[in-house]
Amino acid sequence: MNQLPADFTILALETSCDETAAAVVRGGRTVISNIVASQMATHERYGGVVPEIASRQHILSLVPVVRAALAALPNGWADVHAVAATHGPGLSGALLTGLNAAKAMAWQRGLPFVAVNHLEAHLYAGWLGDTPPPPFPLVALLVSGGHTLLALLRDHGQYELLGQTRDDAAGEAFDKVARILGLGYPGGPAIQAAAAQATPGGVLPRAWLRDSYDFSFSGLKTAVLHRVQDRLAQISRLSGRKGVAEPSQLDAPFVAQMAYAFQESVVDVLVTKTVDAARRYKAQAILLAGGVAANRRLREEMIRRAHVPVYLPALDLCTDNAAMVAAAAFYRFHAGVQHGWDVDVTANLPL
Ligand code: KG4
Ligand code: ZN
């Protein structure tokens, strides 16, 4: 255990996917700066993240993003006590850019360095801010584009995996269903916006996987696909034109209805399992994390059905950012962890 000064200031980098991010966080909880350069627009026309393009874009964005993050400190580098970066899980090439840049900067400045697990970082978004920190033990639901997992956190660094997805991640399901419905990328915000236009009603299946805290979303995705295919066939027949209709020809009320029913199904399963686990393990709190934790319905339904306080990171701290990496790094340094220059990326690093 290291007793760190209250103003211990960390510069962190995050490049595991398609956001080039740098942040400065003081005392593990106070965000001094949080800069995110999103590549969303670059990848949008491919319908998903192209790894090679992501790596190249990170290299272009890293220096300006770090400069912007440091600009918030009166004395720049002189105010930084340590450096951190994500080393997995994520896209190897993308991870390499941020990890190597961070190691080089720490080495050149003679500062301690720690590599951070991206999943752990998402959880630590819950520690950022000036509200009281979440109490242990807590049940955390981490739902992002790449992961869906339910974990019991007994203390800092003490995690027990309770369940995870058996197929698609929750965010991945949002993205794929958005594509099926002809909505844009990323799918989460697009589905949320479309669903808000729907008249409530219509039910899609829920995969409960009884007696397990695991999740499955691929059946739900297929159910949407079949409804859409039926609708497109119907549109073709009515128009009398040859060939299959395109998702862009789907009518807005149908798209809204599908988005609504899909979102309700995902939210119902996520909330039911999380609340059940919190009861079983006598958790003091529930913590939501990851990009899908930005979903409005998920946030309100979790609060409505939980019997313990629900900790919700600010929206911009749910999706990928470097402030959460700095927060996780603070508790790592506090536990006495520090990495050498030989630390490498691990694309499939588990929690
Ligand atoms: O955590 P994140 O930024 O990146 C990963 O580590 O994967 O999560 C991105 C995911 C995307 O799949 C995106 O569609 C989803 O989070 N997402 C949402 C919302 N905002 C982002 N899903 C549902 N509702 C939202 N409002
Ligand atoms: Zn993430």
Coordinates of C-alpha atoms and ligand atoms in Angstrom, one line a residue:
M1 CA 0.0 0.0 0.0
N2 CA 1.4 3.4 -1.0
Q3 CA 0.2 6.5 0.9
L4 CA -0.3 8.9 -2.1
P5 CA -0.6 12.7 -1.5
A6 CA -4.1 14.0 -1.9
D7 CA -3.1 16.0 -4.9
F8 CA -1.4 13.0 -6.7
T9 CA -1.9 13.9 -10.3
I10 CA -2.0 11.4 -13.2
L11 CA -1.9 11.9 -16.9
A12 CA -3.7 9.0 -18.6
L13 CA -4.1 7.9 -22.2
E14 CA -6.8 5.7 -23.8
T15 CA -6.6 4.3 -27.3
S16 CA -8.2 0.9 -27.1
C17 CA -10.8 1.4 -29.8
D18 CA -11.9 4.5 -31.8
E19 CA -11.4 7.4 -29.3
T20 CA -8.0 9.0 -28.8
A21 CA -8.3 10.3 -25.3
A22 CA -6.0 12.0 -22.7
A23 CA -7.0 13.2 -19.2
V24 CA -5.5 14.7 -16.1
V25 CA -7.1 13.5 -12.8
R26 CA -6.1 14.6 -9.3
G27 CA -6.4 12.4 -6.2
G28 CA -8.1 9.7 -8.3
R29 CA -11.4 11.5 -8.4
T30 CA -11.1 15.2 -9.5
V31 CA -11.1 15.6 -13.3
I32 CA -8.8 18.4 -14.3
S33 CA -9.2 17.8 -18.0
N34 CA -10.8 15.1 -20.1
I35 CA -10.1 15.4 -23.8
V36 CA -11.6 12.9 -26.3
A37 CA -11.0 13.0 -30.0
S38 CA -13.6 10.7 -31.5
Q39 CA -13.0 8.9 -34.8
M40 CA -16.7 8.1 -35.1
A41 CA -17.2 10.2 -38.3
T42 CA -14.2 8.4 -39.9
H43 CA -15.6 4.9 -39.3
E44 CA -19.2 5.7 -39.8
R45 CA -19.3 5.0 -43.5
Y46 CA -17.9 1.5 -42.9
G47 CA -20.6 0.7 -40.4
G48 CA -18.0 -0.1 -37.7
V49 CA -14.5 0.5 -36.5
V50 CA -11.7 -0.4 -39.1
P51 CA -8.7 -1.3 -36.9
E52 CA -5.9 -0.1 -39.2
I53 CA -7.6 3.3 -39.8
A54 CA -8.1 3.6 -36.0
S55 CA -4.3 3.0 -35.3
R56 CA -3.3 5.6 -37.9
Q57 CA -5.8 8.1 -36.6
H58 CA -4.6 7.6 -33.0
I59 CA -1.0 8.5 -34.1
L60 CA -2.2 11.7 -35.7
S61 CA -4.4 12.7 -32.7
L62 CA -2.2 11.7 -29.7
V63 CA 0.1 14.7 -29.5
P64 CA -2.7 17.4 -29.8
V65 CA -4.9 15.5 -27.4
V66 CA -2.1 15.2 -24.8
R67 CA -1.2 18.9 -25.3
A68 CA -4.9 19.9 -24.7
A69 CA -5.1 17.8 -21.5
L70 CA -1.9 19.3 -20.1
A71 CA -3.0 22.8 -20.9
A72 CA -5.3 22.7 -17.9
L73 CA -2.4 22.4 -15.5
P74 CA -0.7 25.8 -14.6
N75 CA 2.8 24.3 -14.8
G76 CA 2.1 21.6 -17.4
W77 CA 4.3 18.5 -17.0
A78 CA 5.8 19.9 -13.7
D79 CA 2.4 19.2 -12.1
V80 CA 2.2 15.6 -13.2
H81 CA 3.2 12.9 -10.7
A82 CA 2.6 9.8 -12.8
V83 CA 1.5 8.4 -16.2
A84 CA -0.9 5.7 -17.1
A85 CA -2.4 4.1 -20.3
T86 CA -4.8 1.3 -21.3
H87 CA -3.0 -1.9 -22.3
G88 CA -6.1 -4.1 -23.0
P89 CA -8.6 -5.4 -23.9
G90 CA -9.0 -3.8 -27.3
L91 CA -7.6 -3.6 -30.8
S92 CA -3.8 -4.5 -30.6
G93 CA -2.6 -1.8 -33.0
A94 CA -4.7 0.9 -31.4
L95 CA -3.6 -0.1 -27.9
L96 CA 0.0 0.0 -29.0
T97 CA -0.1 3.6 -30.0
G98 CA -1.3 4.9 -26.7
L99 CA 0.7 2.5 -24.5
N100 CA 4.0 3.3 -26.3
A101 CA 3.4 7.0 -26.3
A102 CA 2.6 7.0 -22.6
K103 CA 5.6 4.8 -21.7
A104 CA 7.9 7.1 -23.8
M105 CA 6.6 10.2 -22.0
A106 CA 6.9 8.7 -18.6
W107 CA 10.5 7.5 -19.3
Q108 CA 11.5 10.8 -20.7
R109 CA 10.1 12.7 -17.6
G110 CA 11.3 10.0 -15.1
L111 CA 7.8 9.5 -13.9
P112 CA 6.2 6.2 -12.6
F113 CA 4.0 4.3 -15.0
V114 CA 1.1 2.0 -14.7
A115 CA -0.8 0.1 -17.4
V116 CA -4.6 -0.2 -16.9
N117 CA -7.2 -2.7 -17.8
H118 CA -9.9 -1.0 -19.9
L119 CA -12.7 -2.9 -18.2
E120 CA -11.5 -1.9 -14.8
A121 CA -11.2 1.7 -16.0
H122 CA -14.9 1.7 -17.1
L123 CA -15.8 0.7 -13.5
Y124 CA -13.7 3.5 -12.1
A125 CA -15.7 6.1 -13.9
G126 CA -18.0 5.5 -10.9
W127 CA -15.3 7.1 -8.6
L128 CA -14.9 10.3 -10.6
G129 CA -16.6 13.4 -9.3
D130 CA -17.2 15.0 -5.9
T131 CA -20.2 13.0 -4.7
P132 CA -19.4 10.3 -2.1
P133 CA -17.6 7.3 -3.7
P134 CA -19.6 4.0 -4.1
P135 CA -19.5 1.7 -1.1
F136 CA -18.3 -1.9 -1.1
P137 CA -19.5 -4.6 -1.7
L138 CA -21.2 -3.6 -4.9
V139 CA -22.6 -5.2 -8.0
A140 CA -21.4 -3.6 -11.2
L141 CA -23.0 -4.0 -14.6
L142 CA -20.5 -3.2 -17.3
V143 CA -22.1 -2.8 -20.7
S144 CA -20.1 -1.6 -23.7
G145 CA -19.6 -2.1 -27.4
G146 CA -17.2 -5.0 -26.7
H147 CA -18.2 -6.3 -23.3
T148 CA -21.2 -7.2 -21.1
L149 CA -20.5 -8.4 -17.6
L150 CA -21.9 -8.5 -14.2
A151 CA -19.3 -8.4 -11.4
L152 CA -19.2 -8.4 -7.6
L153 CA -16.7 -5.8 -6.3
R154 CA -15.7 -6.6 -2.7
D155 CA -13.0 -4.0 -2.5
H156 CA -10.5 -2.1 -4.8
G157 CA -9.0 -4.8 -7.1
Q158 CA -11.2 -7.6 -5.7
Y159 CA -13.6 -8.7 -8.4
E160 CA -15.7 -11.7 -8.8
L161 CA -17.2 -12.3 -12.3
L162 CA -20.8 -13.3 -11.8
G163 CA -21.9 -13.5 -15.5
Q164 CA -21.1 -12.3 -19.0
T165 CA -22.5 -12.4 -22.5
R166 CA -22.5 -15.7 -24.3
D167 CA -22.6 -14.0 -27.8
D168 CA -23.0 -10.3 -28.6
A169 CA -22.1 -7.6 -26.2
A170 CA -25.1 -5.3 -25.3
G171 CA -23.6 -2.3 -27.2
E172 CA -22.8 -4.6 -30.2
A173 CA -26.4 -5.7 -30.2
F174 CA -27.5 -2.0 -30.3
D175 CA -25.1 -1.3 -33.1
K176 CA -26.2 -4.4 -35.2
V177 CA -29.9 -3.8 -34.7
A178 CA -29.4 -0.1 -35.7
R179 CA -27.8 -1.3 -38.9
I180 CA -30.6 -3.8 -39.6
L181 CA -33.1 -0.9 -39.1
G182 CA -31.2 1.4 -41.3
L183 CA -30.3 3.7 -38.5
G184 CA -26.8 5.2 -38.2
Y185 CA -23.6 4.2 -36.3
P186 CA -23.1 4.1 -33.4
G187 CA -26.4 2.3 -32.9
G188 CA -27.0 3.0 -29.1
P189 CA -27.9 6.7 -29.4
A190 CA -29.7 6.1 -32.7
I191 CA -31.9 3.4 -31.2
Q192 CA -32.6 5.5 -28.1
A193 CA -33.7 8.4 -30.2
A194 CA -35.9 6.3 -32.5
A195 CA -37.5 4.5 -29.6
A196 CA -38.5 7.8 -28.0
Q197 CA -40.7 8.4 -31.1
A198 CA -42.6 5.1 -30.6
T199 CA -46.0 4.5 -29.2
P200 CA -45.2 2.1 -26.3
G201 CA -46.1 -1.5 -27.1
G202 CA -44.9 -4.5 -29.1
V203 CA -42.8 -7.2 -27.4
L204 CA -39.7 -9.0 -28.5
P205 CA -38.2 -12.1 -26.9
R206 CA -36.0 -12.0 -23.8
A207 CA -33.2 -14.6 -23.2
W208 CA -33.4 -15.2 -19.5
L209 CA -30.8 -18.1 -19.3
R210 CA -32.4 -19.2 -16.0
D211 CA -30.2 -19.8 -13.0
S212 CA -27.3 -17.9 -14.6
Y213 CA -26.1 -14.3 -14.6
D214 CA -25.0 -14.8 -18.2
F215 CA -26.6 -12.8 -21.0
S216 CA -27.4 -13.5 -24.7
F217 CA -28.6 -11.0 -27.2
S218 CA -28.1 -12.7 -30.6
G219 CA -31.6 -14.3 -30.5
L220 CA -33.2 -10.9 -30.0
K221 CA -31.1 -9.5 -32.9
T222 CA -32.3 -12.3 -35.1
A223 CA -35.9 -11.7 -34.1
V224 CA -35.6 -8.1 -35.2
L225 CA -34.0 -9.2 -38.5
H226 CA -36.9 -11.5 -39.2
R227 CA -39.5 -8.8 -38.5
V228 CA -37.6 -6.4 -40.8
Q229 CA -37.3 -9.0 -43.6
D230 CA -41.0 -9.6 -43.5
R231 CA -41.7 -5.9 -43.6
L232 CA -39.3 -5.4 -46.5
A233 CA -41.0 -8.2 -48.4
Q234 CA -44.3 -6.6 -47.8
I235 CA -43.1 -3.2 -49.0
S236 CA -41.7 -4.8 -52.2
R237 CA -45.1 -6.6 -52.8
L238 CA -47.1 -3.4 -52.3
S239 CA -44.8 -1.3 -54.5
G240 CA -45.0 -4.0 -57.3
R241 CA -41.3 -3.4 -57.9
K242 CA -38.9 -6.4 -58.5
G243 CA -36.2 -7.2 -55.9
V244 CA -36.0 -6.7 -52.1
A245 CA -36.6 -3.3 -50.6
E246 CA -33.8 -1.6 -48.7
P247 CA -33.8 -0.8 -44.9
S248 CA -33.9 2.9 -46.0
Q249 CA -37.4 2.3 -47.3
L250 CA -38.7 1.1 -43.9
D251 CA -41.4 3.5 -42.5
A252 CA -40.5 5.6 -39.5
P253 CA -43.3 4.2 -37.2
F254 CA -42.2 0.6 -37.8
V255 CA -38.5 1.5 -37.1
A256 CA -39.5 3.3 -33.9
Q257 CA -41.6 0.4 -32.8
M258 CA -38.8 -2.1 -33.4
A259 CA -36.2 0.2 -31.6
Y260 CA -38.6 0.6 -28.7
A261 CA -39.3 -3.2 -28.3
F262 CA -35.6 -4.0 -28.7
Q263 CA -34.5 -1.5 -26.1
E264 CA -37.1 -2.6 -23.6
S265 CA -36.1 -6.2 -24.0
V266 CA -32.4 -5.5 -23.4
V267 CA -33.1 -3.1 -20.5
D268 CA -35.5 -5.6 -18.8
V269 CA -32.9 -8.5 -18.9
L270 CA -30.0 -6.2 -17.8
V271 CA -31.9 -4.7 -14.9
T272 CA -33.6 -7.9 -13.7
K273 CA -30.3 -9.8 -13.4
T274 CA -28.4 -6.9 -11.9
V275 CA -31.0 -6.3 -9.2
D276 CA -31.2 -10.0 -8.4
A277 CA -27.5 -10.3 -8.0
A278 CA -27.4 -7.2 -5.8
R279 CA -29.9 -8.9 -3.5
R280 CA -28.2 -12.3 -3.5
Y281 CA -24.8 -10.8 -2.6
K282 CA -26.1 -8.2 -0.2
A283 CA -24.5 -5.4 -2.2
Q284 CA -24.5 -1.9 -0.7
A285 CA -24.9 -0.4 -4.2
I286 CA -25.2 -1.0 -7.9
L287 CA -22.8 0.6 -10.3
L288 CA -23.4 1.1 -14.0
A289 CA -20.5 1.4 -16.4
G290 CA -19.6 1.4 -20.1
G291 CA -21.1 3.1 -23.2
V292 CA -24.5 1.5 -22.9
A293 CA -24.8 2.9 -19.3
A294 CA -25.4 6.2 -21.1
N295 CA -28.8 4.7 -22.2
R296 CA -31.6 6.8 -20.7
R297 CA -34.1 3.9 -20.3
L298 CA -31.5 1.6 -18.6
R299 CA -30.6 4.4 -16.2
E300 CA -34.2 5.2 -15.2
E301 CA -35.3 1.5 -15.0
M302 CA -32.3 0.5 -12.8
I303 CA -33.1 3.3 -10.4
R304 CA -36.8 2.4 -10.4
R305 CA -36.2 -1.3 -9.6
A306 CA -33.1 -1.3 -7.4
H307 CA -33.4 -1.6 -3.6
V308 CA -30.0 0.0 -3.1
P309 CA -28.5 3.3 -4.4
V310 CA -27.5 3.2 -8.1
Y311 CA -24.2 4.9 -9.1
L312 CA -24.3 6.4 -12.6
P313 CA -21.3 8.0 -14.1
A314 CA -21.8 11.2 -16.0
L315 CA -22.8 10.5 -19.6
D316 CA -19.4 11.6 -21.1
L317 CA -17.6 9.3 -18.6
C318 CA -19.7 6.2 -19.6
T319 CA -18.3 6.0 -23.1
D320 CA -14.5 5.6 -23.7
N321 CA -12.4 8.3 -22.1
A322 CA -9.0 8.6 -20.3
A323 CA -10.3 10.1 -17.0
M324 CA -11.6 6.7 -16.0
V325 CA -8.1 5.3 -16.9
A326 CA -6.5 7.8 -14.6
A327 CA -9.0 6.9 -11.8
A328 CA -8.2 3.2 -12.1
A329 CA -4.5 4.0 -12.2
F330 CA -4.7 6.0 -8.9
Y331 CA -6.0 3.0 -7.0
R332 CA -3.4 0.8 -8.7
F333 CA -0.6 3.1 -7.6
H334 CA -2.2 3.2 -4.2
A335 CA -2.0 -0.6 -4.0
G336 CA 1.7 -0.4 -4.8
V337 CA 1.4 -1.5 -8.4
Q338 CA 3.8 0.0 -11.0
H339 CA 4.9 -1.3 -14.4
G340 CA 8.2 -1.5 -16.2
W341 CA 8.9 -0.5 -19.8
D342 CA 8.4 -4.1 -20.9
V343 CA 4.7 -4.1 -20.2
D344 CA 2.9 -5.0 -23.4
V345 CA -0.6 -4.8 -24.9
T346 CA -3.0 -7.8 -24.3
A347 CA -5.9 -7.6 -26.8
N348 CA -8.1 -10.1 -24.8
L349 CA -7.2 -9.0 -21.3
P350 CA -9.9 -10.3 -18.9
L351 CA -11.2 -8.2 -15.9
Ligands
KG4_1 O1 -17.7 1.9 -23.7 P1 -17.8 2.3 -25.2 O2 -17.6 3.7 -25.5 O3 -16.7 1.5 -26.0 C1 -16.3 0.2 -25.7 O4 -15.4 0.0 -24.9 O5 -17.0 -0.7 -26.4 O6 -19.2 1.7 -25.7 C2 -19.6 2.0 -27.0 C3 -21.0 1.3 -27.1 C4 -21.5 1.3 -28.5 O7 -21.9 0.0 -28.9 C5 -22.7 2.3 -28.5 O8 -23.7 2.0 -29.4 C6 -23.2 2.2 -27.1 O9 -22.0 2.0 -26.3 N1 -23.9 3.3 -26.6 C7 -25.2 3.2 -26.2 C8 -25.6 4.6 -25.9 N2 -24.6 5.4 -26.1 C9 -23.5 4.6 -26.5 N3 -26.1 2.2 -26.2 C10 -27.4 2.4 -25.8 N4 -27.8 3.7 -25.5 C11 -27.0 4.8 -25.6 N5 -27.5 6.0 -25.3
ZN2 ZN -14.9 1.0 -23.5

